[in-house]
Amino acid sequence: MSGDGRTAVGGQVGIVLVSHSAKVAASVAELARGLAGGGATAPVTPAGGTPDGGLGTSSELIARAAHAVDGGAGVAVLVDLGSAVLTVKSLLAEGDELPGGTRLVDAPFVEGAVAAVVTASAGGDLDAVVAAAEEAYGYRKI
Amino acid sequence: MLDADFFRRWLIACAALVDRDAARLTELDSAIGDADHGSNLQRGFTAVAAALEKEPPPTPGAVLTLAGRLLISTVGGASGPLYGTLLRRTGKTLGDAAEVTPARLAEALRAGVTAVAELGGARPGDKTMLDALEPAVEALGSADAPFAAAREAAERGALATVPMRARKGRASYLGERSIGHQDPGAASSALIVGALAEVAAG
């Protein structure tokens, strides 16, 4: 990573992982933290499923997670599909539900989460974290 | 002229119709979706009706904005942000007027439907709620008996989704197999427009 992609002052970029399933969100968070290596891992919070434990998307859990990981350096939100995408988009359109500097990232969920957490943990700023996650689309497997 | 109480009654009527038809909506959704449309909307509109019965906001715009916000936070499926955006954008377009004309409502709903299309990235013909909402808003803006015409247009639009192939959302994964089923979102849109006509008729 280049020097100008690092955060000069303030905390690390926070990451929120939104899935229809609480288990998927929590497991991907665990995986991404585990692959981030040593040192201070960037704050990652899963926001999966509905508040009553069902499959779905909860704007309340998303907003709570975003505020929990917000250290002033911005928040990158990764989502799985459907209502997760639409809910985050509509929360961003609302203007006051999510911390300032919150961005929806267009990235594959698992690979993007790993790239985002590794980059944020290394001190990358919000642009660098978003770019790293989005680059995950370019990673071909065969 | 339509005042805050008219909009409050519209949304409470939506809750009643969704309640009545929840099983049918879920049934439609079990054919091409994940079988939760009825119960999701029921949860959302029940929360909206409860909030509006407890403390109704003073203007049409504020009623719709509150309802939209509640749908986004309580529905739990894609219809939450979509209907939430429809009502919120319509409410914001109405501003803080104490009363609005039907023509002004038609104009604001047009802005709301445009916002839904932008959020979901769908177009008419994609087998979505837009297939009921677009013709309804069109009818509301032009006809002599605008509310009844809007209801009829929405119902016709919802039925017209049966032979369509889904291009958005989970149903799109089914490809050809989505043909032959009515889109649940178009069906619930017809209910919401139907509730508007019901309340307008008094």
GROMACS .gro file of C-alpha atoms in nm:
model
  344
    1MET     CA    1   0.000   0.000   0.000
    2SER     CA    2   0.127   0.347  -0.080
    3GLY     CA    3   0.203   0.596   0.194
    4ASP     CA    4  -0.072   0.837   0.094
    5GLY     CA    5  -0.333   0.563   0.136
    6ARG     CA    6  -0.270   0.549   0.510
    7THR     CA    7  -0.457   0.733   0.777
    8ALA     CA    8  -0.246   1.016   0.910
    9VAL     CA    9  -0.445   1.086   1.223
   10GLY     CA   10  -0.750   0.941   1.390
   11GLY     CA   11  -0.866   0.583   1.421
   12GLN     CA   12  -0.897   0.304   1.171
   13VAL     CA   13  -1.178   0.274   0.919
   14GLY     CA   14  -1.467   0.074   1.063
   15ILE     CA   15  -1.624  -0.216   0.874
   16VAL     CA   16  -1.986  -0.330   0.892
   17LEU     CA   17  -2.087  -0.665   0.742
   18VAL     CA   18  -2.456  -0.694   0.652
   19SER     CA   19  -2.599  -1.034   0.567
   20HIS     CA   20  -2.948  -1.182   0.567
   21SER     CA   21  -2.809  -1.434   0.814
   22ALA     CA   22  -2.666  -1.344   1.157
   23LYS     CA   23  -2.439  -1.648   1.139
   24VAL     CA   24  -2.302  -1.557   0.796
   25ALA     CA   25  -2.228  -1.199   0.904
   26ALA     CA   26  -2.062  -1.311   1.228
   27SER     CA   27  -1.858  -1.586   1.059
   28VAL     CA   28  -1.735  -1.363   0.780
   29ALA     CA   29  -1.634  -1.105   1.043
   30GLU     CA   30  -1.443  -1.376   1.228
   31LEU     CA   31  -1.277  -1.497   0.908
   32ALA     CA   32  -1.175  -1.145   0.804
   33ARG     CA   33  -1.033  -1.067   1.148
   34GLY     CA   34  -0.845  -1.396   1.149
   35LEU     CA   35  -0.689  -1.326   0.811
   36ALA     CA   36  -0.597  -0.968   0.901
   37GLY     CA   37  -0.297  -1.101   1.089
   38GLY     CA   38  -0.126  -0.956   1.393
   39GLY     CA   39  -0.143  -0.604   1.524
   40ALA     CA   40  -0.446  -0.391   1.588
   41THR     CA   41  -0.732  -0.524   1.380
   42ALA     CA   42  -0.972  -0.258   1.251
   43PRO     CA   43  -1.315  -0.258   1.415
   44VAL     CA   44  -1.550  -0.501   1.241
   45THR     CA   45  -1.912  -0.552   1.343
   46PRO     CA   46  -2.158  -0.795   1.189
   47ALA     CA   47  -2.520  -0.683   1.132
   48GLY     CA   48  -2.691  -1.002   1.025
   49GLY     CA   49  -3.053  -1.110   1.014
   50THR     CA   50  -3.348  -0.954   1.189
   51PRO     CA   51  -3.354  -0.848   1.556
   52ASP     CA   52  -3.561  -1.158   1.643
   53GLY     CA   53  -3.300  -1.391   1.494
   54GLY     CA   54  -3.470  -1.458   1.159
   55LEU     CA   55  -3.334  -1.422   0.807
   56GLY     CA   56  -3.361  -1.068   0.671
   57THR     CA   57  -3.220  -0.719   0.707
   58SER     CA   58  -3.252  -0.486   1.003
   59SER     CA   59  -3.188  -0.115   0.963
   60GLU     CA   60  -3.166  -0.094   1.342
   61LEU     CA   61  -2.882  -0.348   1.363
   62ILE     CA   62  -2.704  -0.182   1.070
   63ALA     CA   63  -2.724   0.166   1.223
   64ARG     CA   64  -2.611   0.035   1.561
   65ALA     CA   65  -2.315  -0.151   1.406
   66ALA     CA   66  -2.210   0.153   1.201
   67HIS     CA   67  -2.207   0.376   1.509
   68ALA     CA   68  -2.017   0.109   1.705
   69VAL     CA   69  -1.729   0.090   1.454
   70ASP     CA   70  -1.715   0.462   1.374
   71GLY     CA   71  -1.390   0.607   1.501
   72GLY     CA   72  -1.402   0.917   1.283
   73ALA     CA   73  -1.207   0.770   0.990
   74GLY     CA   74  -1.518   0.652   0.806
   75VAL     CA   75  -1.722   0.334   0.786
   76ALA     CA   76  -1.726   0.085   0.498
   77VAL     CA   77  -2.044  -0.123   0.473
   78LEU     CA   78  -2.037  -0.454   0.285
   79VAL     CA   79  -2.364  -0.628   0.204
   80ASP     CA   80  -2.477  -0.961   0.066
   81LEU     CA   81  -2.783  -0.907  -0.159
   82GLY     CA   82  -3.139  -0.786  -0.210
   83SER     CA   83  -3.284  -0.611   0.093
   84ALA     CA   84  -2.937  -0.572   0.249
   85VAL     CA   85  -2.832  -0.358  -0.047
   86LEU     CA   86  -3.160  -0.164  -0.061
   87THR     CA   87  -3.175  -0.104   0.314
   88VAL     CA   88  -2.824   0.043   0.332
   89LYS     CA   89  -2.893   0.256   0.023
   90SER     CA   90  -3.212   0.394   0.173
   91LEU     CA   91  -3.042   0.460   0.508
   92LEU     CA   92  -2.771   0.656   0.327
   93ALA     CA   93  -3.041   0.851   0.140
   94GLU     CA   94  -3.208   0.935   0.470
   95GLY     CA   95  -2.900   1.133   0.567
   96ASP     CA   96  -2.898   1.107   0.945
   97GLU     CA   97  -2.929   0.738   1.027
   98LEU     CA   98  -2.566   0.642   0.966
   99PRO     CA   99  -2.247   0.821   1.078
  100GLY     CA  100  -2.103   1.079   0.837
  101GLY     CA  101  -1.840   0.917   0.615
  102THR     CA  102  -2.031   0.590   0.580
  103ARG     CA  103  -2.000   0.428   0.236
  104LEU     CA  104  -2.173   0.132   0.077
  105VAL     CA  105  -1.906  -0.082  -0.090
  106ASP     CA  106  -1.974  -0.261  -0.419
  107ALA     CA  107  -1.782  -0.580  -0.352
  108PRO     CA  108  -1.822  -0.957  -0.318
  109PHE     CA  109  -1.915  -1.022   0.044
  110VAL     CA  110  -1.650  -1.265   0.171
  111GLU     CA  111  -1.353  -1.162  -0.042
  112GLY     CA  112  -1.442  -0.795  -0.008
  113ALA     CA  113  -1.469  -0.822   0.369
  114VAL     CA  114  -1.125  -0.981   0.396
  115ALA     CA  115  -0.969  -0.718   0.170
  116ALA     CA  116  -1.141  -0.436   0.358
  117VAL     CA  117  -1.041  -0.557   0.704
  118VAL     CA  118  -0.680  -0.626   0.601
  119THR     CA  119  -0.654  -0.281   0.443
  120ALA     CA  120  -0.823  -0.099   0.731
  121SER     CA  121  -0.610  -0.285   0.986
  122ALA     CA  122  -0.296  -0.178   0.799
  123GLY     CA  123  -0.408   0.182   0.842
  124GLY     CA  124  -0.560   0.240   0.497
  125ASP     CA  125  -0.801   0.531   0.472
  126LEU     CA  126  -1.164   0.496   0.358
  127ASP     CA  127  -1.078   0.535  -0.012
  128ALA     CA  128  -0.811   0.267   0.016
  129VAL     CA  129  -1.041   0.030   0.205
  130VAL     CA  130  -1.322   0.075  -0.050
  131ALA     CA  131  -1.082   0.030  -0.342
  132ALA     CA  132  -0.932  -0.287  -0.193
  133ALA     CA  133  -1.275  -0.440  -0.137
  134GLU     CA  134  -1.395  -0.350  -0.486
  135GLU     CA  135  -1.079  -0.492  -0.641
  136ALA     CA  136  -1.184  -0.829  -0.502
  137TYR     CA  137  -1.421  -0.856  -0.801
  138GLY     CA  138  -1.114  -0.883  -1.022
  139TYR     CA  139  -0.975  -1.186  -0.846
  140ARG     CA  140  -1.039  -1.481  -1.081
  141LYS     CA  141  -1.042  -1.830  -0.934
  142ILE     CA  142  -0.986  -2.032  -1.248
  143MET     CA  143  -5.827   1.902  -0.038
  144LEU     CA  144  -5.643   1.619   0.139
  145ASP     CA  145  -5.525   1.681   0.495
  146ALA     CA  146  -5.305   1.490   0.741
  147ASP     CA  147  -5.604   1.291   0.859
  148PHE     CA  148  -5.671   1.169   0.504
  149PHE     CA  149  -5.318   1.032   0.482
  150ARG     CA  150  -5.341   0.880   0.828
  151ARG     CA  151  -5.663   0.702   0.723
  152TRP     CA  152  -5.497   0.586   0.399
  153LEU     CA  153  -5.211   0.418   0.583
  154ILE     CA  154  -5.440   0.262   0.842
  155ALA     CA  155  -5.650   0.128   0.553
  156CYS     CA  156  -5.328  -0.012   0.400
  157ALA     CA  157  -5.260  -0.193   0.727
  158ALA     CA  158  -5.612  -0.341   0.724
  159LEU     CA  159  -5.588  -0.458   0.361
  160VAL     CA  160  -5.240  -0.604   0.410
  161ASP     CA  161  -5.368  -0.780   0.719
  162ARG     CA  162  -5.663  -0.923   0.527
  163ASP     CA  163  -5.447  -1.035   0.233
  164ALA     CA  164  -5.125  -1.131   0.413
  165ALA     CA  165  -5.173  -1.501   0.345
  166ARG     CA  166  -5.236  -1.438  -0.027
  167LEU     CA  167  -4.923  -1.218  -0.055
  168THR     CA  168  -4.709  -1.479   0.116
  169GLU     CA  169  -4.860  -1.747  -0.107
  170LEU     CA  170  -4.763  -1.547  -0.418
  171ASP     CA  171  -4.418  -1.496  -0.271
  172SER     CA  172  -4.374  -1.866  -0.198
  173ALA     CA  173  -4.411  -1.937  -0.571
  174ILE     CA  174  -4.125  -1.713  -0.686
  175GLY     CA  175  -3.975  -1.555  -0.373
  176ASP     CA  176  -3.891  -1.646  -0.017
  177ALA     CA  177  -4.245  -1.665   0.121
  178ASP     CA  178  -4.230  -1.371   0.359
  179HIS     CA  179  -4.390  -1.080   0.172
  180GLY     CA  180  -4.724  -1.094   0.354
  181SER     CA  181  -4.582  -1.129   0.702
  182ASN     CA  182  -4.311  -0.868   0.637
  183LEU     CA  183  -4.561  -0.608   0.519
  184GLN     CA  184  -4.800  -0.699   0.797
  185ARG     CA  185  -4.529  -0.625   1.054
  186GLY     CA  186  -4.441  -0.297   0.880
  187PHE     CA  187  -4.790  -0.158   0.833
  188THR     CA  188  -4.898  -0.269   1.181
  189ALA     CA  189  -4.612  -0.058   1.320
  190VAL     CA  190  -4.714   0.233   1.095
  191ALA     CA  191  -5.081   0.216   1.200
  192ALA     CA  192  -4.988   0.193   1.569
  193ALA     CA  193  -4.763   0.500   1.547
  194LEU     CA  194  -5.024   0.701   1.355
  195GLU     CA  195  -5.301   0.609   1.596
  196LYS     CA  196  -5.089   0.707   1.894
  197GLU     CA  197  -4.959   1.040   1.774
  198PRO     CA  198  -5.048   1.150   1.420
  199PRO     CA  199  -4.805   1.405   1.271
  200PRO     CA  200  -4.962   1.741   1.176
  201THR     CA  201  -4.911   1.749   0.797
  202PRO     CA  202  -4.955   1.509   0.502
  203GLY     CA  203  -4.581   1.524   0.436
  204ALA     CA  204  -4.495   1.438   0.796
  205VAL     CA  205  -4.742   1.147   0.805
  206LEU     CA  206  -4.588   0.992   0.492
  207THR     CA  207  -4.229   1.056   0.601
  208LEU     CA  208  -4.286   0.892   0.938
  209ALA     CA  209  -4.459   0.594   0.776
  210GLY     CA  210  -4.175   0.553   0.525
  211ARG     CA  211  -3.916   0.559   0.797
  212LEU     CA  212  -4.104   0.297   0.998
  213LEU     CA  213  -4.140   0.066   0.697
  214ILE     CA  214  -3.764   0.079   0.635
  215SER     CA  215  -3.693  -0.008   0.997
  216THR     CA  216  -3.956  -0.276   1.056
  217VAL     CA  217  -4.026  -0.474   0.737
  218GLY     CA  218  -3.700  -0.672   0.717
  219GLY     CA  219  -3.723  -0.752   0.344
  220ALA     CA  220  -3.661  -0.558   0.023
  221SER     CA  221  -4.017  -0.424   0.025
  222GLY     CA  222  -3.928  -0.222   0.340
  223PRO     CA  223  -3.676   0.012   0.180
  224LEU     CA  224  -3.877   0.017  -0.144
  225TYR     CA  225  -4.214   0.115   0.006
  226GLY     CA  226  -4.032   0.323   0.268
  227THR     CA  227  -3.863   0.520  -0.008
  228LEU     CA  228  -4.194   0.556  -0.195
  229LEU     CA  229  -4.370   0.711   0.105
  230ARG     CA  230  -4.076   0.913   0.230
  231ARG     CA  231  -3.997   1.069  -0.106
  232THR     CA  232  -4.366   1.140  -0.164
  233GLY     CA  233  -4.386   1.299   0.183
  234LYS     CA  234  -4.074   1.507   0.134
  235THR     CA  235  -4.206   1.628  -0.202
  236LEU     CA  236  -4.528   1.745  -0.035
  237GLY     CA  237  -4.321   1.956   0.205
  238ASP     CA  238  -4.501   2.106   0.505
  239ALA     CA  239  -4.832   2.201   0.341
  240ALA     CA  240  -5.128   2.146   0.575
  241GLU     CA  241  -5.348   2.030   0.283
  242VAL     CA  242  -5.275   1.915  -0.071
  243THR     CA  243  -5.482   1.877  -0.386
  244PRO     CA  244  -5.518   1.537  -0.555
  245ALA     CA  245  -5.313   1.678  -0.845
  246ARG     CA  246  -5.033   1.771  -0.606
  247LEU     CA  247  -5.046   1.422  -0.454
  248ALA     CA  248  -5.022   1.270  -0.802
  249GLU     CA  249  -4.714   1.480  -0.869
  250ALA     CA  250  -4.552   1.383  -0.536
  251LEU     CA  251  -4.629   1.014  -0.588
  252ARG     CA  252  -4.466   1.040  -0.930
  253ALA     CA  253  -4.149   1.158  -0.752
  254GLY     CA  254  -4.187   0.870  -0.505
  255VAL     CA  255  -4.221   0.609  -0.779
  256THR     CA  256  -3.918   0.753  -0.958
  257ALA     CA  257  -3.718   0.717  -0.636
  258VAL     CA  258  -3.829   0.353  -0.605
  259ALA     CA  259  -3.714   0.286  -0.962
  260GLU     CA  260  -3.377   0.445  -0.887
  261LEU     CA  261  -3.329   0.252  -0.563
  262GLY     CA  262  -3.416  -0.087  -0.709
  263GLY     CA  263  -3.286  -0.025  -1.060
  264ALA     CA  264  -3.602  -0.176  -1.210
  265ARG     CA  265  -3.809  -0.065  -1.507
  266PRO     CA  266  -4.169  -0.133  -1.604
  267GLY     CA  267  -4.188  -0.485  -1.748
  268ASP     CA  268  -3.934  -0.630  -1.503
  269LYS     CA  269  -4.215  -0.796  -1.300
  270THR     CA  270  -4.189  -0.573  -0.994
  271MET     CA  271  -4.405  -0.335  -0.792
  272LEU     CA  272  -4.336  -0.072  -1.058
  273ASP     CA  273  -4.567  -0.258  -1.295
  274ALA     CA  274  -4.857  -0.165  -1.067
  275LEU     CA  275  -4.728   0.170  -0.938
  276GLU     CA  276  -4.637   0.328  -1.272
  277PRO     CA  277  -4.981   0.290  -1.435
  278ALA     CA  278  -5.150   0.390  -1.107
  279VAL     CA  279  -4.958   0.716  -1.083
  280GLU     CA  280  -5.022   0.779  -1.451
  281ALA     CA  281  -5.398   0.734  -1.401
  282LEU     CA  282  -5.395   0.949  -1.087
  283GLY     CA  283  -5.249   1.239  -1.277
  284SER     CA  284  -5.483   1.242  -1.574
  285ALA     CA  285  -5.824   1.084  -1.517
  286ASP     CA  286  -6.161   1.232  -1.418
  287ALA     CA  287  -6.213   1.003  -1.120
  288PRO     CA  288  -5.843   0.983  -1.038
  289PHE     CA  289  -5.847   0.755  -0.734
  290ALA     CA  290  -6.079   0.492  -0.879
  291ALA     CA  291  -5.885   0.503  -1.206
  292ALA     CA  292  -5.558   0.457  -1.015
  293ARG     CA  293  -5.694   0.152  -0.833
  294GLU     CA  294  -5.812  -0.004  -1.157
  295ALA     CA  295  -5.479   0.068  -1.328
  296ALA     CA  296  -5.282  -0.080  -1.037
  297GLU     CA  297  -5.493  -0.396  -1.031
  298ARG     CA  298  -5.460  -0.436  -1.407
  299GLY     CA  299  -5.085  -0.372  -1.378
  300ALA     CA  300  -5.047  -0.635  -1.106
  301LEU     CA  301  -5.231  -0.896  -1.314
  302ALA     CA  302  -5.019  -0.806  -1.615
  303THR     CA  303  -4.709  -0.929  -1.426
  304VAL     CA  304  -4.831  -1.291  -1.451
  305PRO     CA  305  -4.685  -1.364  -1.798
  306MET     CA  306  -4.371  -1.155  -1.735
  307ARG     CA  307  -4.029  -1.298  -1.669
  308ALA     CA  308  -3.872  -1.153  -1.351
  309ARG     CA  309  -3.562  -0.942  -1.405
  310LYS     CA  310  -3.507  -0.814  -1.050
  311GLY     CA  311  -3.471  -0.961  -0.706
  312ARG     CA  312  -3.476  -1.323  -0.599
  313ALA     CA  313  -3.744  -1.417  -0.855
  314SER     CA  314  -3.501  -1.330  -1.136
  315TYR     CA  315  -3.288  -1.633  -1.042
  316LEU     CA  316  -3.580  -1.848  -1.156
  317GLY     CA  317  -3.561  -1.718  -1.513
  318GLU     CA  318  -3.834  -1.876  -1.727
  319ARG     CA  319  -3.988  -2.042  -1.422
  320SER     CA  320  -4.094  -1.702  -1.288
  321ILE     CA  321  -4.343  -1.684  -1.577
  322GLY     CA  322  -4.703  -1.767  -1.485
  323HIS     CA  323  -4.700  -1.619  -1.134
  324GLN     CA  324  -4.818  -1.277  -1.023
  325ASP     CA  325  -4.546  -1.063  -0.871
  326PRO     CA  326  -4.610  -1.027  -0.496
  327GLY     CA  327  -4.476  -0.670  -0.489
  328ALA     CA  328  -4.710  -0.566  -0.771
  329ALA     CA  329  -4.996  -0.735  -0.582
  330SER     CA  330  -4.922  -0.544  -0.260
  331SER     CA  331  -4.882  -0.220  -0.457
  332ALA     CA  332  -5.233  -0.272  -0.594
  333LEU     CA  333  -5.356  -0.311  -0.235
  334ILE     CA  334  -5.190   0.014  -0.128
  335VAL     CA  335  -5.339   0.203  -0.422
  336GLY     CA  336  -5.671   0.030  -0.352
  337ALA     CA  337  -5.661   0.160   0.006
  338LEU     CA  338  -5.609   0.511  -0.129
  339ALA     CA  339  -5.919   0.479  -0.350
  340GLU     CA  340  -6.118   0.335  -0.060
  341VAL     CA  341  -6.034   0.627   0.169
  342ALA     CA  342  -6.092   0.885  -0.108
  343ALA     CA  343  -6.437   0.738  -0.170
  344GLY     CA  344  -6.513   0.799   0.200
   0.00000   0.00000   0.00000
